[in-house]
Amino acid sequence: MTTLERTFFMIKPDGVQRGLIGEILGRLERRGLKFVGMKFMQVSRELAEEHYAVHKGKPFYAGLIEYIISAPVVACVVEGPNAIAVVRQTVGATRPHEAAPGSIRADLAVMVGRNLVHASDGPETAQTEIGLWFRPDELTSWDRAADRWILE
Ligand code: IDP
Ligand code: MG
């Protein structure tokens, strides 16, 4: 049986500014993941601080908040089998020079402070982050014609 998961994914301001929205979303789409929520938005300082609350007090925290609110982002909810692990794998390790070849961060980034994307790191954070970024009525369950060629 296939257990579908949902995870939160975001293209950070550098991805938007560099014109990589299509490139990045295309990688998730081509892999077979399904978007069930998506919005282009300017992040408020309040939302950024709540999203990154776990990093409060770390040396990079202030810079991280400024980075995330510096320009618009694309916030998404992604669905698929093992979506949390699959999206993290497609994203690659936090530090681009340690990310696996073929991952978004390895292929498109060089510095941890400009690593293009965010993805939830586990079931609890996925649930929390989806609830933080999306209202229930902003999520759309839908039948994709290709599902039977992607999901066994
Ligand atoms: P993750 O995004 O791979 O889950 P986390 O350790 O949760 O990585 O860190 C959150 C974000 O904080 C990173 O994606 C990166 O943008 C930023 N960050 C983490 N460590 C550093 C650092 O040492 N310098 C600058 N930014 C950092
Ligand atoms: Mg993280």
PDB file of N, CA, C and O in Angstrom, residues 95-133:
ATOM      1  N   ARG A  95      24.244  22.316   3.258  1.00  0.00           N
ATOM      2  CA  ARG A  95      25.419  22.995   2.677  1.00  0.00           C
ATOM      3  C   ARG A  95      25.609  22.496   1.244  1.00  0.00           C
ATOM      4  O   ARG A  95      25.883  21.305   1.040  1.00  0.00           O
ATOM      5  N   PRO A  96      25.471  23.390   0.283  1.00  0.00           N
ATOM      6  CA  PRO A  96      25.512  22.956  -1.122  1.00  0.00           C
ATOM      7  C   PRO A  96      26.751  22.140  -1.494  1.00  0.00           C
ATOM      8  O   PRO A  96      26.666  21.221  -2.304  1.00  0.00           O
ATOM      9  N   HIS A  97      27.901  22.430  -0.854  1.00  0.00           N
ATOM     10  CA  HIS A  97      29.107  21.669  -1.222  1.00  0.00           C
ATOM     11  C   HIS A  97      29.082  20.247  -0.656  1.00  0.00           C
ATOM     12  O   HIS A  97      29.934  19.432  -1.016  1.00  0.00           O
ATOM     13  N   GLU A  98      28.103  19.964   0.202  1.00  0.00           N
ATOM     14  CA  GLU A  98      27.946  18.598   0.715  1.00  0.00           C
ATOM     15  C   GLU A  98      26.728  17.897   0.106  1.00  0.00           C
ATOM     16  O   GLU A  98      26.470  16.733   0.392  1.00  0.00           O
ATOM     17  N   ALA A  99      25.984  18.610  -0.716  1.00  0.00           N
ATOM     18  CA  ALA A  99      24.746  18.056  -1.297  1.00  0.00           C
ATOM     19  C   ALA A  99      25.092  17.069  -2.418  1.00  0.00           C
ATOM     20  O   ALA A  99      26.084  17.231  -3.123  1.00  0.00           O
ATOM     21  N   ALA A 100      24.250  16.053  -2.539  1.00  0.00           N
ATOM     22  CA  ALA A 100      24.474  15.021  -3.561  1.00  0.00           C
ATOM     23  C   ALA A 100      24.325  15.607  -4.957  1.00  0.00           C
ATOM     24  O   ALA A 100      23.426  16.418  -5.203  1.00  0.00           O
ATOM     25  N   PRO A 101      25.200  15.199  -5.865  1.00  0.00           N
ATOM     26  CA  PRO A 101      25.058  15.643  -7.257  1.00  0.00           C
ATOM     27  C   PRO A 101      23.666  15.312  -7.769  1.00  0.00           C
ATOM     28  O   PRO A 101      23.116  14.263  -7.459  1.00  0.00           O
ATOM     29  N   GLY A 102      23.093  16.211  -8.527  1.00  0.00           N
ATOM     30  CA  GLY A 102      21.740  15.996  -9.028  1.00  0.00           C
ATOM     31  C   GLY A 102      20.680  16.631  -8.155  1.00  0.00           C
ATOM     32  O   GLY A 102      19.541  16.785  -8.577  1.00  0.00           O
ATOM     33  N   SER A 103      21.057  16.984  -6.938  1.00  0.00           N
ATOM     34  CA  SER A 103      20.090  17.665  -6.069  1.00  0.00           C
ATOM     35  C   SER A 103      20.041  19.155  -6.435  1.00  0.00           C
ATOM     36  O   SER A 103      20.955  19.689  -7.067  1.00  0.00           O
ATOM     37  N   ILE A 104      18.957  19.818  -6.030  1.00  0.00           N
ATOM     38  CA  ILE A 104      18.780  21.241  -6.343  1.00  0.00           C
ATOM     39  C   ILE A 104      19.946  22.063  -5.790  1.00  0.00           C
ATOM     40  O   ILE A 104      20.538  22.888  -6.497  1.00  0.00           O
ATOM     41  N   ARG A 105      20.292  21.830  -4.536  1.00  0.00           N
ATOM     42  CA  ARG A 105      21.346  22.651  -3.922  1.00  0.00           C
ATOM     43  C   ARG A 105      22.714  22.370  -4.539  1.00  0.00           C
ATOM     44  O   ARG A 105      23.536  23.284  -4.683  1.00  0.00           O
ATOM     45  N   ALA A 106      22.998  21.121  -4.897  1.00  0.00           N
ATOM     46  CA  ALA A 106      24.300  20.811  -5.516  1.00  0.00           C
ATOM     47  C   ALA A 106      24.387  21.395  -6.911  1.00  0.00           C
ATOM     48  O   ALA A 106      25.425  21.920  -7.318  1.00  0.00           O
ATOM     49  N   ASP A 107      23.297  21.307  -7.639  1.00  0.00           N
ATOM     50  CA  ASP A 107      23.338  21.714  -9.048  1.00  0.00           C
ATOM     51  C   ASP A 107      23.238  23.221  -9.234  1.00  0.00           C
ATOM     52  O   ASP A 107      23.722  23.757 -10.230  1.00  0.00           O
ATOM     53  N   LEU A 108      22.599  23.919  -8.280  1.00  0.00           N
ATOM     54  CA  LEU A 108      22.249  25.313  -8.535  1.00  0.00           C
ATOM     55  C   LEU A 108      22.764  26.304  -7.497  1.00  0.00           C
ATOM     56  O   LEU A 108      22.528  27.507  -7.634  1.00  0.00           O
ATOM     57  N   ALA A 109      23.431  25.831  -6.432  1.00  0.00           N
ATOM     58  CA  ALA A 109      23.854  26.740  -5.366  1.00  0.00           C
ATOM     59  C   ALA A 109      25.273  26.419  -4.900  1.00  0.00           C
ATOM     60  O   ALA A 109      25.783  25.325  -5.151  1.00  0.00           O
ATOM     61  N   VAL A 110      25.895  27.384  -4.232  1.00  0.00           N
ATOM     62  CA  VAL A 110      27.251  27.173  -3.704  1.00  0.00           C
ATOM     63  C   VAL A 110      27.401  27.532  -2.225  1.00  0.00           C
ATOM     64  O   VAL A 110      28.390  27.163  -1.596  1.00  0.00           O
ATOM     65  N   MET A 111      26.435  28.284  -1.648  1.00  0.00           N
ATOM     66  CA  MET A 111      26.609  28.718  -0.262  1.00  0.00           C
ATOM     67  C   MET A 111      25.396  28.385   0.598  1.00  0.00           C
ATOM     68  O   MET A 111      24.251  28.515   0.148  1.00  0.00           O
ATOM     69  N   VAL A 112      25.644  28.012   1.843  1.00  0.00           N
ATOM     70  CA  VAL A 112      24.575  27.630   2.764  1.00  0.00           C
ATOM     71  C   VAL A 112      23.571  28.764   2.983  1.00  0.00           C
ATOM     72  O   VAL A 112      22.367  28.522   3.127  1.00  0.00           O
ATOM     73  N   GLY A 113      24.060  29.996   3.007  1.00  0.00           N
ATOM     74  CA  GLY A 113      23.190  31.147   3.248  1.00  0.00           C
ATOM     75  C   GLY A 113      22.394  31.580   2.020  1.00  0.00           C
ATOM     76  O   GLY A 113      21.596  32.513   2.093  1.00  0.00           O
ATOM     77  N   ARG A 114      22.612  30.896   0.894  1.00  0.00           N
ATOM     78  CA  ARG A 114      21.848  31.157  -0.342  1.00  0.00           C
ATOM     79  C   ARG A 114      21.567  29.800  -0.995  1.00  0.00           C
ATOM     80  O   ARG A 114      21.916  29.570  -2.142  1.00  0.00           O
ATOM     81  N   ASN A 115      20.910  28.934  -0.217  1.00  0.00           N
ATOM     82  CA  ASN A 115      20.737  27.557  -0.689  1.00  0.00           C
ATOM     83  C   ASN A 115      19.370  27.288  -1.319  1.00  0.00           C
ATOM     84  O   ASN A 115      18.938  26.154  -1.435  1.00  0.00           O
ATOM     85  N   LEU A 116      18.723  28.356  -1.756  1.00  0.00           N
ATOM     86  CA  LEU A 116      17.599  28.326  -2.703  1.00  0.00           C
ATOM     87  C   LEU A 116      16.250  27.815  -2.237  1.00  0.00           C
ATOM     88  O   LEU A 116      15.219  28.294  -2.680  1.00  0.00           O
ATOM     89  N   VAL A 117      16.253  26.798  -1.386  1.00  0.00           N
ATOM     90  CA  VAL A 117      14.985  26.116  -1.099  1.00  0.00           C
ATOM     91  C   VAL A 117      14.900  25.679   0.363  1.00  0.00           C
ATOM     92  O   VAL A 117      15.917  25.537   1.043  1.00  0.00           O
ATOM     93  N   HIS A 118      13.670  25.446   0.791  1.00  0.00           N
ATOM     94  CA  HIS A 118      13.388  24.872   2.111  1.00  0.00           C
ATOM     95  C   HIS A 118      12.484  23.665   1.921  1.00  0.00           C
ATOM     96  O   HIS A 118      11.619  23.668   1.041  1.00  0.00           O
ATOM     97  N   ALA A 119      12.665  22.655   2.768  1.00  0.00           N
ATOM     98  CA  ALA A 119      11.726  21.531   2.796  1.00  0.00           C
ATOM     99  C   ALA A 119      11.621  21.010   4.221  1.00  0.00           C
ATOM    100  O   ALA A 119      12.627  20.938   4.936  1.00  0.00           O
ATOM    101  N   SER A 120      10.417  20.649   4.630  1.00  0.00           N
ATOM    102  CA  SER A 120      10.197  20.116   5.978  1.00  0.00           C
ATOM    103  C   SER A 120      11.086  18.892   6.199  1.00  0.00           C
ATOM    104  O   SER A 120      11.298  18.092   5.289  1.00  0.00           O
ATOM    105  N   ASP A 121      11.565  18.748   7.454  1.00  0.00           N
ATOM    106  CA  ASP A 121      12.543  17.679   7.721  1.00  0.00           C
ATOM    107  C   ASP A 121      11.960  16.448   8.408  1.00  0.00           C
ATOM    108  O   ASP A 121      12.695  15.525   8.743  1.00  0.00           O
ATOM    109  N   GLY A 122      10.642  16.407   8.634  1.00  0.00           N
ATOM    110  CA  GLY A 122      10.048  15.230   9.270  1.00  0.00           C
ATOM    111  C   GLY A 122       8.545  15.399   9.355  1.00  0.00           C
ATOM    112  O   GLY A 122       8.015  16.475   9.042  1.00  0.00           O
ATOM    113  N   PRO A 123       7.841  14.349   9.769  1.00  0.00           N
ATOM    114  CA  PRO A 123       6.373  14.389   9.811  1.00  0.00           C
ATOM    115  C   PRO A 123       5.819  15.509  10.696  1.00  0.00           C
ATOM    116  O   PRO A 123       4.842  16.165  10.317  1.00  0.00           O
ATOM    117  N   GLU A 124       6.438  15.739  11.842  1.00  0.00           N
ATOM    118  CA  GLU A 124       5.916  16.773  12.747  1.00  0.00           C
ATOM    119  C   GLU A 124       6.122  18.155  12.152  1.00  0.00           C
ATOM    120  O   GLU A 124       5.203  18.985  12.160  1.00  0.00           O
ATOM    121  N   THR A 125       7.336  18.420  11.636  1.00  0.00           N
ATOM    122  CA  THR A 125       7.580  19.748  11.062  1.00  0.00           C
ATOM    123  C   THR A 125       6.731  19.944   9.805  1.00  0.00           C
ATOM    124  O   THR A 125       6.257  21.055   9.548  1.00  0.00           O
ATOM    125  N   ALA A 126       6.525  18.884   9.039  1.00  0.00           N
ATOM    126  CA  ALA A 126       5.675  19.008   7.840  1.00  0.00           C
ATOM    127  C   ALA A 126       4.282  19.479   8.245  1.00  0.00           C
ATOM    128  O   ALA A 126       3.734  20.424   7.666  1.00  0.00           O
ATOM    129  N   GLN A 127       3.721  18.837   9.244  1.00  0.00           N
ATOM    130  CA  GLN A 127       2.373  19.195   9.688  1.00  0.00           C
ATOM    131  C   GLN A 127       2.327  20.628  10.225  1.00  0.00           C
ATOM    132  O   GLN A 127       1.436  21.413   9.891  1.00  0.00           O
ATOM    133  N   THR A 128       3.317  20.963  11.041  1.00  0.00           N
ATOM    134  CA  THR A 128       3.363  22.305  11.623  1.00  0.00           C
ATOM    135  C   THR A 128       3.531  23.365  10.543  1.00  0.00           C
ATOM    136  O   THR A 128       2.842  24.395  10.539  1.00  0.00           O
ATOM    137  N   GLU A 129       4.464  23.120   9.602  1.00  0.00           N
ATOM    138  CA  GLU A 129       4.761  24.128   8.584  1.00  0.00           C
ATOM    139  C   GLU A 129       3.606  24.283   7.590  1.00  0.00           C
ATOM    140  O   GLU A 129       3.297  25.409   7.180  1.00  0.00           O
ATOM    141  N   ILE A 130       2.962  23.194   7.222  1.00  0.00           N
ATOM    142  CA  ILE A 130       1.799  23.301   6.325  1.00  0.00           C
ATOM    143  C   ILE A 130       0.734  24.169   6.998  1.00  0.00           C
ATOM    144  O   ILE A 130       0.161  25.068   6.386  1.00  0.00           O
ATOM    145  N   GLY A 131       0.500  23.944   8.285  1.00  0.00           N
ATOM    146  CA  GLY A 131      -0.499  24.718   9.023  1.00  0.00           C
ATOM    147  C   GLY A 131      -0.114  26.171   9.211  1.00  0.00           C
ATOM    148  O   GLY A 131      -0.969  27.054   9.276  1.00  0.00           O
ATOM    149  N   LEU A 132       1.189  26.417   9.280  1.00  0.00           N
ATOM    150  CA  LEU A 132       1.673  27.783   9.459  1.00  0.00           C
ATOM    151  C   LEU A 132       1.530  28.606   8.169  1.00  0.00           C
ATOM    152  O   LEU A 132       1.199  29.785   8.203  1.00  0.00           O
ATOM    153  N   TRP A 133       1.766  27.970   7.025  1.00  0.00           N
ATOM    154  CA  TRP A 133       1.832  28.683   5.750  1.00  0.00           C
ATOM    155  C   TRP A 133       0.529  28.651   4.949  1.00  0.00           C
ATOM    156  O   TRP A 133       0.320  29.494   4.073  1.00  0.00           O
TER     157      TRP A 133
END
